[in-house]
Amino acid sequence: MRKLMVILLLLILPAAVSAAEKKHVKTSADQECSECHIDQARVWLEGAHGLMGVKCVVCHGSPEVNFTIKPGVDRCRGCHGDAVADIQKKLPAKEQTCFLCHEHHTVAVKESAKNRTGFHGQGGGK
Amino acid sequence: MNITRRQLLKYSAALAAASAIGLDLQVPQELLAAEADVDKWVKGVCRYCGAGCGVYVGVKGGKVTAVKGDKDNWNKGFLCLKGNFLPAIMTAPDRAKYPLLRKGNEFVKISWKEAMDLMVDKFALAYKADPQSVAFYGSGQAYTEESYFMNKFFKGGLGTNNIDGNPRLCMASAAVGYVSTFGKDEPMGAYDDMYHADCFFIIGSNMAEAHPVIFRIVNEQKKRGAKIIMVDPRKTLSARIADLHMSFIPGNDLAILNAMAHVIVKENLYSKDYVDNHLVFKKMTDPGPPPKIEKVGWDEYVKFLDEYTPEAAEKISGCPKDDIIKAARMFAQSKATMSFWCMGLNQRTRGVWANNMVHNLHLLTGQINRPGATTFSLTGQPNACGGVRDGGLLSHLLPYGRLVANDKDREDMEKFWGLPAGRIQPKPGPTAVEMFRDFGAGKIKAMWIACTNPGQSLPNVDVYRKGMEGKDTFLVVSEAYHPTKTSELADLVLPAALWVEKDGTYGQSERRYQYIEKAINPPAEARPDLDVMIEFANKLFKALDLEHEAKKLFAFKTSEDVWNEIRQCSKGTAYDFMGMTRARLQKAHGIQWPCPTEDHPGTLRRYTAKHGDVLVKKFDPQAADVSFYGAKADGNKATVWLRPHKGPAEPPDAEYPYALTTGRQIEHWHTGTMTLNVPELKRSAPSAYVEINPQDAAKIGVKSKDKVRLTSRRGTIVLEAKVMDVPRDGLVFVPMHYPDKMINSLTNDAFDALSKQPEYKICAVKIEKA
């Protein structure tokens, strides 16, 4: 039984782990995101999330471990559980993203989304 | 990145396969919280600070894979940076999984039976030689049931008060401050007061980093016009939202607080109703011990304040007099003022005085006992209030407001626990620093530390680390991680279940008690501390031929059994939460005590009948509304204390010209055993540093990223410099989280004479280029 489990593990683990592909260029461990991404960092810090101490790693992960350029909705669930559940319920899997309606980094509601109804925009996403 | 359902299913299968063959596969961070498709969501409370945010924990395949804020709790669904990454702390590679015994410089795996037998032998041997030679050091992170049990076991069962906890290092001054001013511990207000306050007076708290979810609510109030006064010698992230930032020479804020009172009195901004009907005035004529206290009148208080003019306070503190005057007026004249403070006031040799003086301002102005007007101490640990302050796991306390030095309180507890008269010792035991001093000196022979890391967190830590290494003493450490800076010194390490691997109750800063349901099993052989405590107590008593007593004292099978006894123990006290049954707590999003009956909704604001405190009628039937019923000896009136200005124990001087202060970063929590295991948090804040003001940096000749050496009278450390306009000139700041750069090698272990809380926040250092 144990052997069978080991074989099963060896077969499926690489596929699972490949999900965590790394795309960020190599940086030194103490290099701050803002050293290269100064514009994005400034916009973020001036916004509500930056003021509340939500750091780059919440959405983008750690450059060495689990970096992602395009954060999935799961990254927002910690504070916006209902909004994420709403998106998952109402949008097809491939279209599930907060940035359909929200700007990157300011996270302000896009002009094009201001009149959109049926989502959490009426206050549910707060 | 997008995680497909296929990838998730593959991972879940891998997890199950690994689990079946005994491998504890660490969950890749990218997959954590990747999918709402969890097996179940379990209600709980965040593991970190004393804010006590409600959370739901997502479980899949027997692992914690997701977390989200509880929108029906006070935090309205929000979590802080750290809270978002909670799942990663459960699967950290350094989780302690087996009992480990020290053999020379190595640890070897042993069975639980061997561990328990050895521990019983060592404690029994020490106890038989001298009942005062065994000790327990607990934690504001342990569950209430665990702390209550150990208190009963040591103070009641063993008849020793050698039991203290790490809240001595963070909350003792707040606790003694509340008790000495109001007669009973804990804030009377609630987080709800933030929504009603028009002025926030925040002193000695960087809440943007230490309590971010509370900071979020304070910041929201600015939109409706609330004003914020921030008193801090650093321009912290919190200070970004301040309308008035008052910087001062570190350790000299007592002069500012008295000067604010001076302005309030001279400008007739005080409440005549409070002065006439709800206050007494006292001064300490001799610090003791025991301190001598004298009641005085209003006139003497006014005369006492004469010397604290804003001009005089400016000379002492460096804070501009106009700012002091402005702050006093804002405080007194707002519709409702709410104060917040934390370690900046508590971790001081005059911590209790500083607490009293904030309360003074509220009492004088009547900014208290109505929505938005309250004096609120923030808490560092998730159960410092519920488990340790309320439950009495400090060496001078008994549960629910009782004192070991009080004859009637001892008698009450002896009756309640069914003990022979005289079992509970009348003399308070050693406090945290004293206990480790006694351990180092060999006066204490066997010590058990659970759920905390004093090998990193004690001030002047190197001295106490040497004591913990002692060859003739026996140190047991119950920990969820190994090695920590404490477990590495242990003779025996017991692997502990962490957070939702066990169930229990947390009580946070606003008197809200919350039940944490067990969600998953602990790894390998790790066990809930309560199970280990009950087993050990029974076995030790058997070894001491006290089996008959053990059957009576320790007949608990579950945490609910202990909780039900705790409820009974609180009955009739000012804490009364008989109405908080386990069943209610399982459904509720926390309940605030007092809650005397099962149909009682809990109490948002204490000491005011008008705003719902039913205990006013019970303890002070004549009161129309406000009653400080904890202060029965003072006619149910609160005390305004005449506290003179006093600076820190070790101010900068010619040899050590800079003040060092320590504190928190938003990424990390306490000694980093949990958060430094989270890759994202470690990447965001990877290492210790020293903040230096640009003027000081120019004087020393250093720039950012240069290595500098900090030296105090107790220790030395080399750190990377961050030159930034955050600390005022003459002040440097170092975070306290990093085990490889323990700033507590330098901090001062001088402590407050009243609370015995050490002065982490200020000591003198010199700085040189390394």
CSV table of N, CA, C and O in Angstrom, one decimal, chain B residues 650-684:
chain,number,residue,atom,x,y,z
B,650,GLU,N,17.1,54.7,32.2
B,650,GLU,CA,18.4,54.8,31.6
B,650,GLU,C,18.4,55.8,30.4
B,650,GLU,O,18.3,55.4,29.2
B,651,PRO,N,18.3,57.1,30.7
B,651,PRO,CA,18.3,58.1,29.6
B,651,PRO,C,19.7,58.1,28.9
B,651,PRO,O,20.7,57.7,29.5
B,652,PRO,N,19.7,58.6,27.7
B,652,PRO,CA,21.0,58.8,27.0
B,652,PRO,C,21.9,59.7,27.8
B,652,PRO,O,21.5,60.6,28.6
B,653,ASP,N,23.2,59.4,27.7
B,653,ASP,CA,24.2,60.3,28.4
B,653,ASP,C,25.4,60.4,27.5
B,653,ASP,O,25.4,60.0,26.3
B,654,ALA,N,26.5,61.0,28.0
B,654,ALA,CA,27.7,61.2,27.2
B,654,ALA,C,28.3,60.0,26.6
B,654,ALA,O,28.7,59.9,25.4
B,655,GLU,N,28.3,58.9,27.4
B,655,GLU,CA,28.9,57.6,26.9
B,655,GLU,C,28.0,56.9,25.9
B,655,GLU,O,28.4,56.3,24.9
B,656,TYR,N,26.7,56.9,26.2
B,656,TYR,CA,25.7,56.2,25.4
B,656,TYR,C,24.7,57.3,25.0
B,656,TYR,O,23.6,57.4,25.6
B,657,PRO,N,24.9,58.0,23.9
B,657,PRO,CA,24.2,59.2,23.6
B,657,PRO,C,22.8,59.1,22.9
B,657,PRO,O,22.1,60.1,22.8
B,658,TYR,N,22.5,57.9,22.5
B,658,TYR,CA,21.2,57.7,21.8
B,658,TYR,C,20.2,56.9,22.6
B,658,TYR,O,20.6,56.0,23.3
B,659,ALA,N,19.0,57.2,22.4
B,659,ALA,CA,17.9,56.4,23.0
B,659,ALA,C,17.6,55.3,22.0
B,659,ALA,O,17.4,55.5,20.8
B,660,LEU,N,17.5,54.0,22.4
B,660,LEU,CA,17.0,52.9,21.6
B,660,LEU,C,15.6,52.6,22.0
B,660,LEU,O,15.3,52.4,23.1
B,661,THR,N,14.8,52.4,20.9
B,661,THR,CA,13.4,51.9,21.2
B,661,THR,C,13.2,50.7,20.3
B,661,THR,O,13.8,50.7,19.2
B,662,THR,N,12.4,49.8,20.7
B,662,THR,CA,12.1,48.6,19.9
B,662,THR,C,10.6,48.5,19.6
B,662,THR,O,9.8,49.1,20.3
B,663,GLY,N,10.3,47.7,18.6
B,663,GLY,CA,8.8,47.6,18.3
B,663,GLY,C,8.6,46.7,17.1
B,663,GLY,O,9.4,45.8,16.8
B,664,ARG,N,7.4,46.8,16.6
B,664,ARG,CA,6.8,45.8,15.6
B,664,ARG,C,6.9,46.3,14.1
B,664,ARG,O,6.8,47.5,13.9
B,665,GLN,N,6.9,45.4,13.2
B,665,GLN,CA,6.7,45.6,11.8
B,665,GLN,C,5.4,44.9,11.5
B,665,GLN,O,5.1,43.9,12.1
B,666,ILE,N,4.7,45.4,10.4
B,666,ILE,CA,3.4,44.8,10.1
B,666,ILE,C,3.5,43.4,9.6
B,666,ILE,O,2.7,42.6,9.9
B,667,GLU,N,4.7,43.0,9.1
B,667,GLU,CA,4.8,41.7,8.5
B,667,GLU,C,5.0,40.6,9.6
B,667,GLU,O,4.7,39.5,9.4
B,668,HIS,N,5.5,41.0,10.7
B,668,HIS,CA,5.9,40.0,11.7
B,668,HIS,C,5.2,40.1,13.0
B,668,HIS,O,4.7,41.2,13.4
B,669,TRP,N,5.2,39.0,13.8
B,669,TRP,CA,4.6,39.0,15.1
B,669,TRP,C,5.5,38.5,16.1
B,669,TRP,O,6.1,37.4,15.9
B,670,HIS,N,5.7,39.2,17.1
B,670,HIS,CA,6.6,38.8,18.3
B,670,HIS,C,7.9,38.3,17.8
B,670,HIS,O,8.6,38.9,17.1
B,671,THR,N,8.2,37.1,18.3
B,671,THR,CA,9.6,36.6,18.0
B,671,THR,C,9.7,35.9,16.6
B,671,THR,O,10.7,35.2,16.4
B,672,GLY,N,8.7,36.0,15.8
B,672,GLY,CA,8.8,35.5,14.4
B,672,GLY,C,8.7,34.0,14.2
B,672,GLY,O,8.9,33.6,13.1
B,673,THR,N,8.4,33.3,15.3
B,673,THR,CA,8.4,31.8,15.1
B,673,THR,C,7.3,31.4,14.0
B,673,THR,O,7.5,30.5,13.3
B,674,MET,N,6.2,32.2,14.0
B,674,MET,CA,5.2,31.9,13.0
B,674,MET,C,5.5,32.7,11.7
B,674,MET,O,5.6,32.1,10.6
B,675,THR,N,5.6,34.0,11.8
B,675,THR,CA,5.6,34.8,10.6
B,675,THR,C,6.8,34.7,9.8
B,675,THR,O,6.8,34.8,8.5
B,676,LEU,N,8.0,34.4,10.4
B,676,LEU,CA,9.2,34.2,9.6
B,676,LEU,C,9.2,32.8,8.9
B,676,LEU,O,10.0,32.5,8.1
B,677,ASN,N,8.1,32.0,9.1
B,677,ASN,CA,7.9,30.8,8.4
B,677,ASN,C,7.0,31.0,7.2
B,677,ASN,O,6.7,30.1,6.4
B,678,VAL,N,6.5,32.2,7.0
B,678,VAL,CA,5.7,32.5,5.8
B,678,VAL,C,6.5,33.2,4.7
B,678,VAL,O,7.0,34.3,4.9
B,679,PRO,N,6.7,32.5,3.6
B,679,PRO,CA,7.7,33.0,2.6
B,679,PRO,C,7.4,34.5,2.2
B,679,PRO,O,8.3,35.3,2.0
B,680,GLU,N,6.1,34.8,2.0
B,680,GLU,CA,5.8,36.1,1.5
B,680,GLU,C,6.1,37.2,2.6
B,680,GLU,O,6.6,38.3,2.2
B,681,LEU,N,5.9,36.9,3.8
B,681,LEU,CA,6.2,37.8,4.9
B,681,LEU,C,7.7,38.0,5.1
B,681,LEU,O,8.2,39.1,5.3
B,682,LYS,N,8.3,36.8,5.0
B,682,LYS,CA,9.8,36.9,5.2
B,682,LYS,C,10.4,37.6,4.0
B,682,LYS,O,11.4,38.4,4.2
B,683,ARG,N,9.9,37.5,2.8
B,683,ARG,CA,10.4,38.2,1.7
B,683,ARG,C,10.2,39.7,1.8
B,683,ARG,O,11.0,40.5,1.4
B,684,SER,N,9.0,40.0,2.3
B,684,SER,CA,8.7,41.4,2.5
B,684,SER,C,9.5,42.1,3.6
B,684,SER,O,9.8,43.3,3.5
